[in-house]
Short mmCIF file of C-alpha atoms in Angstrom, two decimals:
data_model
loop_
_atom_site.label_atom_id
_atom_site.label_comp_id
_atom_site.label_asym_id
_atom_site.label_seq_id
_atom_site.Cartn_x
_atom_site.Cartn_y
_atom_site.Cartn_z
CA MET V 243 0.60 -6.77 25.47
CA ASP V 244 -0.85 -5.77 22.68
CA ARG V 245 1.02 -2.88 19.56
CA THR V 246 -0.21 -1.46 16.87
CA ALA V 247 1.96 -0.76 14.13
CA GLY V 248 1.38 1.31 11.01
CA ILE V 249 3.62 1.33 8.05
CA ILE V 250 4.43 4.84 6.18
CA VAL V 251 5.99 3.72 1.92
CA ILE V 252 7.98 6.73 0.87
CA GLY V 253 8.51 6.75 -2.83
CA ASN V 254 7.63 8.47 -5.66
CA GLU V 255 8.58 4.92 -7.98
CA ILE V 256 5.67 2.74 -5.83
CA LEU V 257 2.71 5.61 -6.74
CA SER V 258 3.82 6.08 -10.29
CA GLY V 259 3.26 2.22 -10.69
CA LYS V 260 7.46 1.70 -12.16
CA VAL V 261 7.56 -0.35 -8.91
CA VAL V 262 6.00 -2.76 -6.60
CA ASP V 263 6.26 -2.52 -3.38
CA THR V 264 7.26 -5.37 -1.90
CA ASN V 265 8.62 -4.08 1.49
CA SER V 266 4.78 -3.21 3.05
CA PRO V 267 3.94 -7.39 2.55
CA PHE V 268 6.92 -8.54 3.82
CA LEU V 269 6.63 -6.51 7.06
CA ALA V 270 2.24 -7.32 7.48
CA ARG V 271 3.76 -10.79 7.38
CA GLU V 272 6.84 -10.28 9.82
CA LEU V 273 4.20 -7.99 12.26
CA ARG V 274 1.52 -10.32 12.32
CA SER V 275 4.07 -13.88 13.05
CA LEU V 276 4.90 -11.50 16.19
CA GLY V 277 1.30 -10.58 17.11
CA VAL V 278 1.79 -7.37 16.41
CA THR V 279 -2.23 -5.31 15.06
CA LEU V 280 -0.97 -3.47 11.79
CA LEU V 281 -3.30 -0.83 10.67
CA ARG V 282 -2.18 1.27 8.37
CA ILE V 283 0.07 1.10 5.24
CA LEU V 284 0.46 4.57 3.93
CA THR V 285 2.18 4.96 0.39
CA ILE V 286 3.28 8.84 -0.59
CA PRO V 287 5.69 10.82 -2.43
CA ASP V 288 8.78 12.26 -1.80
CA ASP V 289 7.98 14.68 -0.51
CA VAL V 290 9.42 16.51 3.17
CA GLU V 291 5.34 18.47 4.01
CA THR V 292 4.31 15.12 3.23
CA ILE V 293 6.19 13.17 4.70
CA ALA V 294 6.04 15.25 7.59
CA ALA V 295 2.19 14.71 8.11
CA ALA V 296 2.41 11.75 8.30
CA VAL V 297 4.51 11.54 10.28
CA ARG V 298 3.17 12.84 13.11
CA GLU V 299 -0.76 11.44 12.44
CA PHE V 300 1.06 8.01 12.53
CA HIS V 301 3.14 8.94 15.62
CA GLY V 302 0.53 9.25 17.76
CA ARG V 303 -2.18 6.91 17.17
CA PHE V 304 0.41 3.66 16.60
CA ASP V 305 3.11 2.39 19.26
CA VAL V 306 5.06 1.55 16.29
CA VAL V 307 6.45 3.01 12.94
CA PHE V 308 7.80 1.90 10.37
CA THR V 309 9.44 4.18 7.17
CA SER V 310 10.26 2.86 4.04
CA GLY V 311 12.29 5.01 1.76
CA GLY V 312 14.25 7.36 0.97
CA VAL V 313 16.90 6.98 2.58
CA GLY V 314 20.31 7.35 0.29
CA PRO V 315 22.13 10.06 -0.86
CA THR V 316 20.15 11.90 -3.53
CA HIS V 317 17.69 14.79 -4.00
CA ASP V 318 14.88 12.24 -3.59
CA ASP V 319 15.34 11.19 -0.46
CA VAL V 320 14.25 13.29 1.70
CA THR V 321 12.83 10.64 4.10
CA MET V 322 14.72 12.09 7.70
CA GLU V 323 14.12 15.85 7.25
CA GLY V 324 10.38 14.53 6.75
CA VAL V 325 10.42 12.01 9.72
CA ALA V 326 12.22 15.13 11.60
CA ARG V 327 9.67 17.70 10.61
CA GLY V 328 7.01 15.68 11.61
CA LEU V 329 8.92 14.59 15.25
CA GLY V 330 8.93 18.34 15.72
CA ARG V 331 12.90 18.32 15.69
CA ARG V 332 15.86 19.34 13.88
CA VAL V 333 17.71 17.15 11.93
CA VAL V 334 21.06 16.90 12.78
CA ARG V 335 24.66 14.84 11.60
CA HIS V 336 25.15 12.41 13.85
CA PRO V 337 29.45 11.95 14.74
CA ALA V 338 29.05 7.38 14.64
CA ILE V 339 27.49 7.38 11.45
CA GLU V 340 29.84 10.19 9.59
CA GLY V 341 32.53 8.52 11.75
CA ARG V 342 31.72 5.04 9.80
CA LEU V 343 31.18 6.77 7.08
CA ARG V 344 33.76 8.16 6.48
CA GLU V 345 36.14 5.45 7.69
CA TYR V 346 34.45 3.13 5.00
CA LEU V 347 34.39 5.24 2.26
CA LYS V 348 37.37 7.01 3.08
CA ASP V 349 38.63 9.50 0.34
CA LYS V 350 35.10 9.03 -1.97
CA VAL V 351 33.32 10.86 0.88
CA ASN V 352 31.56 13.80 -0.57
CA ALA V 353 28.22 15.82 0.40
CA ALA V 354 26.14 13.88 -0.89
CA ARG V 355 27.22 10.96 1.10
CA LEU V 356 27.51 12.35 4.25
CA LYS V 357 24.09 13.40 3.96
CA MET V 358 23.35 9.93 4.83
CA ALA V 359 24.94 10.73 8.12
CA GLU V 360 22.48 13.24 8.84
CA VAL V 361 18.92 12.05 10.93
CA PRO V 362 16.62 13.82 13.60
CA GLU V 363 17.96 15.04 16.68
CA GLY V 364 17.40 12.90 19.77
CA SER V 365 17.71 9.69 17.65
CA GLU V 366 18.86 6.83 18.17
CA LEU V 367 21.21 4.16 16.54
CA ILE V 368 20.62 0.39 16.80
CA VAL V 369 24.05 -1.17 15.93
CA ASP V 370 23.95 -5.10 15.67
CA ALA V 371 26.67 -7.32 14.41
CA ARG V 372 24.30 -8.15 11.37
CA LEU V 373 24.44 -4.97 9.98
CA GLY V 374 26.86 -2.75 8.36
CA PHE V 375 24.87 0.23 8.75
CA PRO V 376 23.02 0.78 12.10
CA THR V 377 19.31 1.33 11.92
CA VAL V 378 18.21 4.80 12.88
CA GLN V 379 15.33 5.18 16.00
CA CYS V 380 13.56 8.01 16.81
CA GLU V 381 10.74 7.88 19.21
CA ASN V 382 7.88 5.29 17.86
CA VAL V 383 9.38 5.37 14.53
CA TYR V 384 11.94 3.26 13.49
CA ILE V 385 13.79 4.28 9.21
CA LEU V 386 13.91 1.49 7.91
CA PRO V 387 15.70 1.87 3.72
CA GLY V 388 13.39 1.22 0.68
CA ILE V 389 15.98 -1.54 -0.68
CA PRO V 390 14.13 -4.97 0.47
CA GLU V 391 17.06 -7.52 1.15
CA ILE V 392 18.30 -3.51 3.37
CA LEU V 393 15.16 -3.61 5.05
CA GLU V 394 14.73 -7.36 5.12
CA GLN V 395 17.62 -7.25 7.11
CA LYS V 396 17.65 -4.82 8.86
CA PHE V 397 14.07 -6.02 10.40
CA ALA V 398 15.91 -9.30 10.76
CA ALA V 399 17.61 -7.00 14.01
CA LEU V 400 14.93 -5.44 15.14
CA ARG V 401 12.48 -8.77 15.00
CA GLU V 402 12.21 -9.28 18.60
CA ARG V 403 11.97 -6.02 20.46
CA PHE V 404 7.84 -6.41 19.03
CA ALA V 405 7.19 -9.78 19.89
CA ALA V 406 3.87 -9.09 21.40
CA SER V 407 1.62 -12.47 22.05
CA PRO V 408 0.36 -14.51 18.80
CA TYR V 409 -2.30 -14.57 17.06
CA PHE V 410 -4.18 -18.24 16.44
CA LEU V 411 -5.83 -18.70 13.09
CA ARG V 412 -8.25 -21.41 11.76
CA VAL V 413 -8.65 -21.38 8.72
CA VAL V 414 -11.88 -23.15 6.93
CA TYR V 415 -12.19 -23.89 2.63
CA THR V 416 -15.99 -24.22 1.03
CA ARG V 417 -17.40 -25.12 -1.38
CA GLU V 418 -20.58 -23.12 -1.06
CA SER V 419 -20.66 -18.78 -2.16
CA GLU V 420 -20.57 -16.17 -0.03
CA GLY V 421 -23.86 -15.37 -0.37
CA SER V 422 -24.73 -18.48 1.02
CA ILE V 423 -22.95 -19.11 4.22
CA ALA V 424 -23.62 -15.39 4.97
CA GLU V 425 -26.25 -15.57 7.78
CA HIS V 426 -24.29 -19.05 9.34
CA LEU V 427 -21.03 -16.34 9.83
CA HIS V 428 -23.37 -13.66 11.48
CA ALA V 429 -24.44 -15.87 14.01
CA THR V 430 -20.63 -17.50 14.92
CA LEU V 431 -19.57 -13.72 15.36
CA ALA V 432 -22.87 -13.31 17.89
CA ALA V 433 -22.29 -15.55 19.13
CA PHE V 434 -18.13 -14.67 19.47
CA PRO V 435 -17.84 -10.86 19.44
CA ASP V 436 -14.46 -11.11 19.21
CA LEU V 437 -13.96 -13.52 17.38
CA LEU V 438 -11.28 -11.43 13.62
CA LEU V 439 -13.98 -13.45 11.15
CA GLY V 440 -12.39 -13.55 7.48
CA SER V 441 -14.63 -14.29 4.50
CA TYR V 442 -12.64 -14.33 1.14
CA PRO V 443 -13.54 -15.60 -2.60
CA LYS V 444 -11.62 -17.01 -4.64
CA MET V 445 -12.16 -17.05 -8.44
CA ALA V 446 -12.35 -20.00 -10.54
CA ASP V 447 -10.92 -22.44 -7.83
CA PRO V 448 -11.54 -25.88 -8.05
CA GLU V 449 -11.07 -26.72 -4.90
CA TYR V 450 -13.09 -24.43 -3.14
CA ALA V 451 -15.06 -20.67 -3.62
CA VAL V 452 -14.75 -19.33 -0.09
CA LYS V 453 -11.91 -19.43 2.62
CA LEU V 454 -12.69 -18.29 6.09
CA THR V 455 -10.59 -17.17 8.68
CA LEU V 456 -10.98 -17.33 12.20
CA GLU V 457 -7.98 -15.01 14.91
CA SER V 458 -8.12 -14.37 18.32
CA LYS V 459 -5.42 -13.84 20.07
CA ASP V 460 -7.22 -16.65 22.68
CA ARG V 461 -6.60 -20.06 21.18
CA GLU V 462 -9.76 -22.01 23.20
CA TYR V 463 -11.65 -18.70 21.93
CA VAL V 464 -10.80 -19.67 18.33
CA GLU V 465 -11.99 -23.62 18.69
CA ARG V 466 -15.15 -22.73 20.41
CA ALA V 467 -15.66 -20.40 17.50
CA LEU V 468 -15.15 -22.63 14.77
CA GLU V 469 -16.23 -25.51 16.78
CA HIS V 470 -19.70 -23.31 16.81
CA LEU V 471 -19.29 -22.52 12.53
CA LEU V 472 -18.96 -25.51 11.93
CA ALA V 473 -22.36 -27.31 13.48
CA LEU V 474 -24.45 -24.10 11.47
CA LEU V 475 -22.14 -24.39 7.95
CA PRO V 476 -24.49 -27.33 5.46
CA SER V 477 -23.25 -30.79 5.64
CA GLY V 478 -21.48 -30.92 3.02
CA ALA V 479 -19.84 -27.36 2.33
CA VAL V 480 -16.27 -27.74 4.28
CA VAL V 481 -13.96 -28.52 1.60
CA ARG V 482 -10.97 -28.58 4.96
CA THR V 483 -10.07 -27.25 7.76
CA GLU V 484 -6.43 -25.81 8.87
CA MET R 46 -5.99 18.76 -18.10
CA ASP R 47 -4.29 17.44 -15.05
CA ARG R 48 -5.80 14.26 -12.63
CA THR R 49 -4.28 13.40 -9.41
CA ALA R 50 -5.70 9.93 -7.84
CA GLY R 51 -5.99 8.30 -4.15
CA ILE R 52 -6.44 4.38 -3.80
CA ILE R 53 -8.33 3.43 -0.54
CA VAL R 54 -7.25 -0.76 -0.51
CA ILE R 55 -10.02 -2.08 2.12
CA GLY R 56 -8.90 -5.57 3.77
CA ASN R 57 -8.09 -6.74 6.95
CA GLU R 58 -6.25 -9.69 4.95
CA ILE R 59 -3.60 -7.42 3.14
CA LEU R 60 -2.98 -5.54 7.25
CA SER R 61 -2.42 -9.39 8.69
CA GLY R 62 -0.36 -10.48 4.64
CA LYS R 63 -2.32 -13.62 4.57
CA VAL R 64 -3.22 -11.53 1.01
CA VAL R 65 -0.79 -9.42 -1.03
CA ASP R 66 -2.23 -6.13 -2.53
CA THR R 67 -2.15 -6.57 -6.71
CA ASN R 68 -5.14 -4.28 -6.47
CA SER R 69 -3.13 -0.69 -6.07
CA PRO R 70 -0.16 -1.67 -8.34
CA PHE R 71 -2.35 -2.47 -11.73
CA LEU R 72 -4.19 0.44 -10.42
CA ALA R 73 -0.53 2.31 -10.57
CA ARG R 74 0.81 1.39 -13.70
CA GLU R 75 -2.41 1.55 -15.46
CA LEU R 76 -2.50 5.87 -14.19
CA ARG R 77 0.69 6.52 -15.16
CA SER R 78 -0.57 5.63 -18.25
CA LEU R 79 -3.21 7.77 -18.88
CA GLY R 80 -1.14 10.76 -17.93
CA VAL R 81 -3.41 10.62 -13.67
CA THR R 82 -0.45 11.53 -10.86
CA LEU R 83 -1.62 9.15 -8.33
CA LEU R 84 -1.16 10.58 -5.17
CA ARG R 85 -1.10 8.47 -2.29
CA ILE R 86 -2.35 4.51 -1.83
CA LEU R 87 -4.08 4.07 1.32
CA THR R 88 -4.70 0.35 2.84
CA ILE R 89 -6.92 -0.27 5.92
CA PRO R 90 -9.13 -2.25 8.07
CA ASP R 91 -12.60 -3.37 7.01
CA ASP R 92 -13.64 -0.77 9.97
CA VAL R 93 -16.77 1.79 8.60
CA GLU R 94 -15.47 4.34 10.28
CA THR R 95 -12.18 4.04 9.24
CA ILE R 96 -12.86 3.47 6.36
CA ALA R 97 -15.22 7.11 6.68
CA ALA R 98 -12.49 9.40 7.36
CA ALA R 99 -9.75 7.96 4.45
CA VAL R 100 -12.85 8.50 1.93
CA ARG R 101 -13.53 11.92 3.35
CA GLU R 102 -10.16 13.26 3.47
CA PHE R 103 -9.53 12.32 -0.26
CA HIS R 104 -12.85 12.97 -1.60
CA GLY R 105 -11.52 16.57 -0.37
CA ARG R 106 -8.53 16.24 -1.30
CA PHE R 107 -7.74 14.46 -4.80
CA ASP R 108 -9.76 14.78 -8.38
CA VAL R 109 -10.65 10.70 -8.41
CA VAL R 110 -10.62 8.49 -5.70
CA PHE R 111 -10.68 4.72 -6.38
CA THR R 112 -11.83 2.36 -3.02
CA SER R 113 -11.11 -1.67 -2.82
CA GLY R 114 -12.74 -4.45 -1.54
CA GLY R 115 -15.54 -4.87 1.19
CA VAL R 116 -18.37 -4.76 -1.19
CA GLY R 117 -19.49 -8.89 -1.01
CA PRO R 118 -22.72 -9.84 0.90
CA THR R 119 -20.70 -10.95 4.19
CA HIS R 120 -20.32 -9.11 7.65
CA ASP R 121 -16.88 -8.07 6.80
CA ASP R 122 -17.94 -6.01 3.27
CA VAL R 123 -18.23 -2.90 5.10
CA THR R 124 -17.13 -0.09 2.14
CA MET R 125 -20.53 1.43 0.87
CA GLU R 126 -21.59 2.17 4.59
CA GLY R 127 -18.20 3.00 4.86
CA VAL R 128 -17.89 5.23 1.41
CA ALA R 129 -21.35 5.92 2.39
CA ARG R 130 -21.01 8.17 5.78
CA GLY R 131 -17.61 9.49 4.34
CA LEU R 132 -19.93 11.28 1.69
CA GLY R 133 -22.29 12.47 4.83
CA ARG R 134 -24.64 10.33 2.51
CA ARG R 135 -27.44 7.63 3.39
CA VAL R 136 -27.55 3.86 2.57
CA VAL R 137 -29.91 2.53 -0.13
CA ARG R 138 -31.28 -0.32 -1.76
CA HIS R 139 -30.29 0.19 -5.41
CA PRO R 140 -33.79 -0.90 -7.57
CA ALA R 141 -31.56 -2.00 -10.61
CA ILE R 142 -29.36 -3.60 -8.87
CA GLU R 143 -31.93 -5.28 -6.76
CA GLY R 144 -33.60 -5.87 -10.23
CA ARG R 145 -30.50 -7.26 -12.20
CA LEU R 146 -29.56 -10.15 -8.27
CA ARG R 147 -33.57 -11.09 -8.57
CA GLU R 148 -33.47 -12.07 -12.15
CA TYR R 149 -29.34 -13.81 -12.33
CA LEU R 150 -30.33 -15.01 -8.74
CA LYS R 151 -33.61 -16.57 -8.32
CA ASP R 152 -34.67 -18.40 -6.10
CA LYS R 153 -31.23 -17.89 -4.31
CA VAL R 154 -32.15 -14.84 -3.57
CA ASN R 155 -31.86 -13.65 0.65
CA ALA R 156 -30.87 -10.79 2.45
CA ALA R 157 -27.34 -11.22 2.53
CA ARG R 158 -26.79 -11.09 -1.60
CA LEU R 159 -29.27 -8.70 -1.84
CA LYS R 160 -27.13 -6.21 0.21
CA MET R 161 -24.88 -5.92 -2.89
CA ALA R 162 -28.19 -4.03 -4.18
CA GLU R 163 -26.83 -1.25 -1.34
CA VAL R 164 -24.88 1.68 -2.78
CA PRO R 165 -24.98 5.09 -1.39
CA GLU R 166 -28.04 7.47 -1.58
CA GLY R 167 -27.31 8.95 -4.96
CA SER R 168 -25.20 6.95 -6.59
CA GLU R 169 -24.40 5.97 -10.41
CA LEU R 170 -23.69 3.18 -11.85
CA ILE R 171 -21.85 2.64 -15.02
CA VAL R 172 -23.16 -0.25 -16.83
CA ASP R 173 -20.81 -1.48 -19.38
CA ALA R 174 -21.19 -4.47 -22.36
CA ARG R 175 -18.16 -6.14 -21.07
CA LEU R 176 -19.43 -5.92 -16.67
CA GLY R 177 -21.75 -8.94 -15.36
CA PHE R 178 -21.91 -6.58 -11.99
CA PRO R 179 -22.31 -2.56 -12.80
CA THR R 180 -20.01 0.14 -10.88
CA VAL R 181 -20.44 2.20 -8.28
CA GLN R 182 -20.07 5.29 -8.36
CA CYS R 183 -21.20 8.13 -6.60
CA GLU R 184 -19.20 11.42 -6.83
CA ASN R 185 -15.28 11.41 -7.86
CA VAL R 186 -15.59 8.17 -5.69
CA TYR R 187 -15.56 4.99 -7.93
CA ILE R 188 -16.32 1.41 -5.62
CA LEU R 189 -14.01 -1.60 -6.93
CA PRO R 190 -13.84 -4.59 -6.13
CA GLY R 191 -11.23 -6.91 -4.16
CA ILE R 192 -10.91 -9.73 -5.88
CA PRO R 193 -8.14 -8.93 -8.84
CA GLU R 194 -9.37 -10.37 -12.20
CA ILE R 195 -13.08 -8.61 -11.33
CA LEU R 196 -11.19 -5.03 -10.45
CA GLU R 197 -9.33 -5.43 -13.94
CA GLN R 198 -12.08 -5.85 -15.25
CA LYS R 199 -14.27 -3.06 -13.80
CA PHE R 200 -11.74 -0.67 -14.70
CA ALA R 201 -10.42 -1.98 -18.58
CA ALA R 202 -14.30 -0.01 -18.81
CA LEU R 203 -14.03 2.93 -17.08
CA ARG R 204 -10.99 3.92 -18.41
CA GLU R 205 -10.95 5.76 -21.58
CA ARG R 206 -12.95 8.20 -18.85
CA PHE R 207 -9.95 8.84 -17.11
CA ALA R 208 -7.57 9.80 -19.90
CA ALA R 209 -5.20 12.55 -19.51
CA SER R 210 -1.66 13.71 -20.95
CA PRO R 211 0.23 11.29 -20.95
CA TYR R 212 3.93 11.54 -19.04
CA PHE R 213 7.14 11.14 -20.98
CA LEU R 214 9.70 8.73 -19.73
CA ARG R 215 13.98 8.50 -20.01
CA VAL R 216 15.78 5.89 -18.32
CA VAL R 217 19.41 6.24 -17.87
CA TYR R 218 20.81 2.94 -16.80
CA THR R 219 24.09 3.92 -14.76
CA ARG R 220 27.33 2.22 -12.84
CA GLU R 221 28.25 4.50 -11.37
CA SER R 222 27.30 4.47 -7.00
CA GLU R 223 24.02 7.40 -6.15
CA GLY R 224 26.88 9.06 -3.66
CA SER R 225 29.29 9.97 -6.81
CA ILE R 226 26.68 11.46 -9.31
CA ALA R 227 24.32 12.83 -6.53
CA GLU R 228 25.97 16.44 -7.34
CA HIS R 229 25.11 15.74 -11.19
CA LEU R 230 21.26 14.34 -10.14
CA HIS R 231 21.20 17.91 -7.45
CA ALA R 232 22.75 20.29 -10.69
CA THR R 233 20.07 18.70 -13.07
CA LEU R 234 16.72 19.77 -11.07
CA ALA R 235 18.63 22.97 -10.45
CA ALA R 236 17.74 23.37 -14.03
CA PHE R 237 15.46 21.66 -14.87
CA PRO R 238 13.17 22.20 -11.65
CA ASP R 239 10.19 20.86 -12.68
CA LEU R 240 11.13 17.68 -13.59
CA LEU R 241 10.22 14.78 -12.12
CA LEU R 242 13.86 12.84 -11.59
CA GLY R 243 14.35 8.92 -9.87
CA SER R 244 17.35 8.14 -8.98
CA TYR R 245 16.96 3.16 -7.74
CA PRO R 246 20.43 1.36 -6.52
CA LYS R 247 20.06 -1.50 -7.79
CA MET R 248 21.89 -3.83 -5.29
CA ALA R 249 23.98 -7.06 -6.92
CA ASP R 250 22.88 -5.82 -10.45
CA PRO R 251 25.61 -7.28 -13.04
CA GLU R 252 24.64 -4.46 -15.50
CA TYR R 253 23.74 -1.53 -13.68
CA ALA R 254 24.55 0.28 -9.90
CA VAL R 255 21.76 3.32 -10.71
CA LYS R 256 18.42 3.60 -12.28
CA LEU R 257 17.32 7.45 -13.20
CA THR R 258 13.87 7.92 -14.79
CA LEU R 259 13.32 11.55 -15.87
CA GLU R 260 9.68 12.42 -16.68
CA SER R 261 7.42 14.98 -17.21
CA LYS R 262 4.54 15.60 -19.36
CA ASP R 263 6.43 17.87 -21.56
CA ARG R 264 8.51 15.92 -23.85
CA GLU R 265 10.70 18.32 -25.14
CA TYR R 266 11.86 19.52 -21.38
CA VAL R 267 12.16 15.77 -20.92
CA GLU R 268 14.35 15.77 -23.80
CA ARG R 269 16.34 18.49 -22.86
CA ALA R 270 17.31 17.07 -19.29
CA LEU R 271 18.71 14.19 -20.10
CA GLU R 272 20.12 15.50 -23.03
CA HIS R 273 21.84 17.91 -19.74
CA LEU R 274 22.55 15.25 -17.17
CA LEU R 275 24.01 13.30 -19.93
CA ALA R 276 26.49 16.21 -20.61
CA LEU R 277 27.43 16.15 -16.52
CA LEU R 278 27.69 12.02 -15.69
CA PRO R 279 31.63 11.10 -15.88
CA SER R 280 32.40 8.97 -19.32
CA GLY R 281 32.31 5.41 -18.71
CA ALA R 282 29.17 5.94 -16.95
CA VAL R 283 26.15 5.43 -18.20
CA VAL R 284 25.19 2.17 -18.90
CA ARG R 285 22.97 2.59 -21.17
CA THR R 286 19.68 5.12 -22.26
CA GLU R 287 16.00 4.29 -22.79
#
């Protein structure tokens, strides 16, 4: 089964250059290893209407949507409201989360902290022994936190839900420049139109000039395409394959 | 003068988790230091129609648009075509770039390499002594390469075009949790509605629990807001300010 995904990164701190987003690279690697095809990463400000518009679009366009960030107790944590609006739902206080918060926080409960019990109406909670706090899912949208350690922990508990058929990858490192091998890449794609073929030049690398990646969900197809390409490349062009 | 910006990162290698995008964090920091307000970062596949749709949207929505990636000589380098289509233009071979390529490459010129002379019709070339190759600009879209070293060099040559009024930033490191100071943040925003106020919890940091950022293009306004907030925070809450 093939599945597509989109990631919405929510946070002024990313856009203003104060924090480097490590969550979307983490999710990109995880999704790839699961065989899920990631088609968009969108970084937007902590703004309810902007979040709603992004969720509305991604919800309809991709099989699975992840949001990252904006789920804490402060004024700039407006993701729940944005997701709710994007899915045409109200925000409600979830009794199970509220119960957990009251039990955990005891006399430190206040309005700001109870905000963390507010979710889009109709959300499901993903409760897992590995998690201190449940993950909120609403339709195909999984709402993840911005703090990398917690996001990674939450994704680990979700991971198996998304297992799809994996991609098979072969890599060719070549000492030729892109300009001199482009025709062979075209010829390979003409013979193997479903091949995912990437060409990545590296500046000033003593080992190779261009890394070529060949991918497909059909292992046999990748192997045949690799053989085809290697036969076209000039002798001595290949440093090594992986 | 206030200016907004959007970045379109083009590359399957980012979405498939093979390469971590360092270009958009670099541009985010640069734009912030120039006083330009970055409002979107969108990462998309090497697909002409997807690029065209993103360019069409960003072109109309932001003052300046940067694309990164997809400008080499191989089959997956479709950015020029995508930008052209997004702006309703044809792709044409630019005589000045073609001349440079022929001069530089001599007998190594081939069809793939000459593809690098193709640009959206009506593009301007930004030629600078610091650049080996001109930067292509079409309307408000600046087309930058994916290789970080070259992108950074090209941005350095563009930098002064985007100088706007700078942001002024003050930072407060506090040992209180977000939940216990949220009310003071709300009160500060109520008194200073134009303040850009960020709240960033840090996991397991021995020094502080939450970093607060206060920003505005009006230095005086930030200072008064900071004073207001510091007066509200409980004594002993502040580790230090910057």
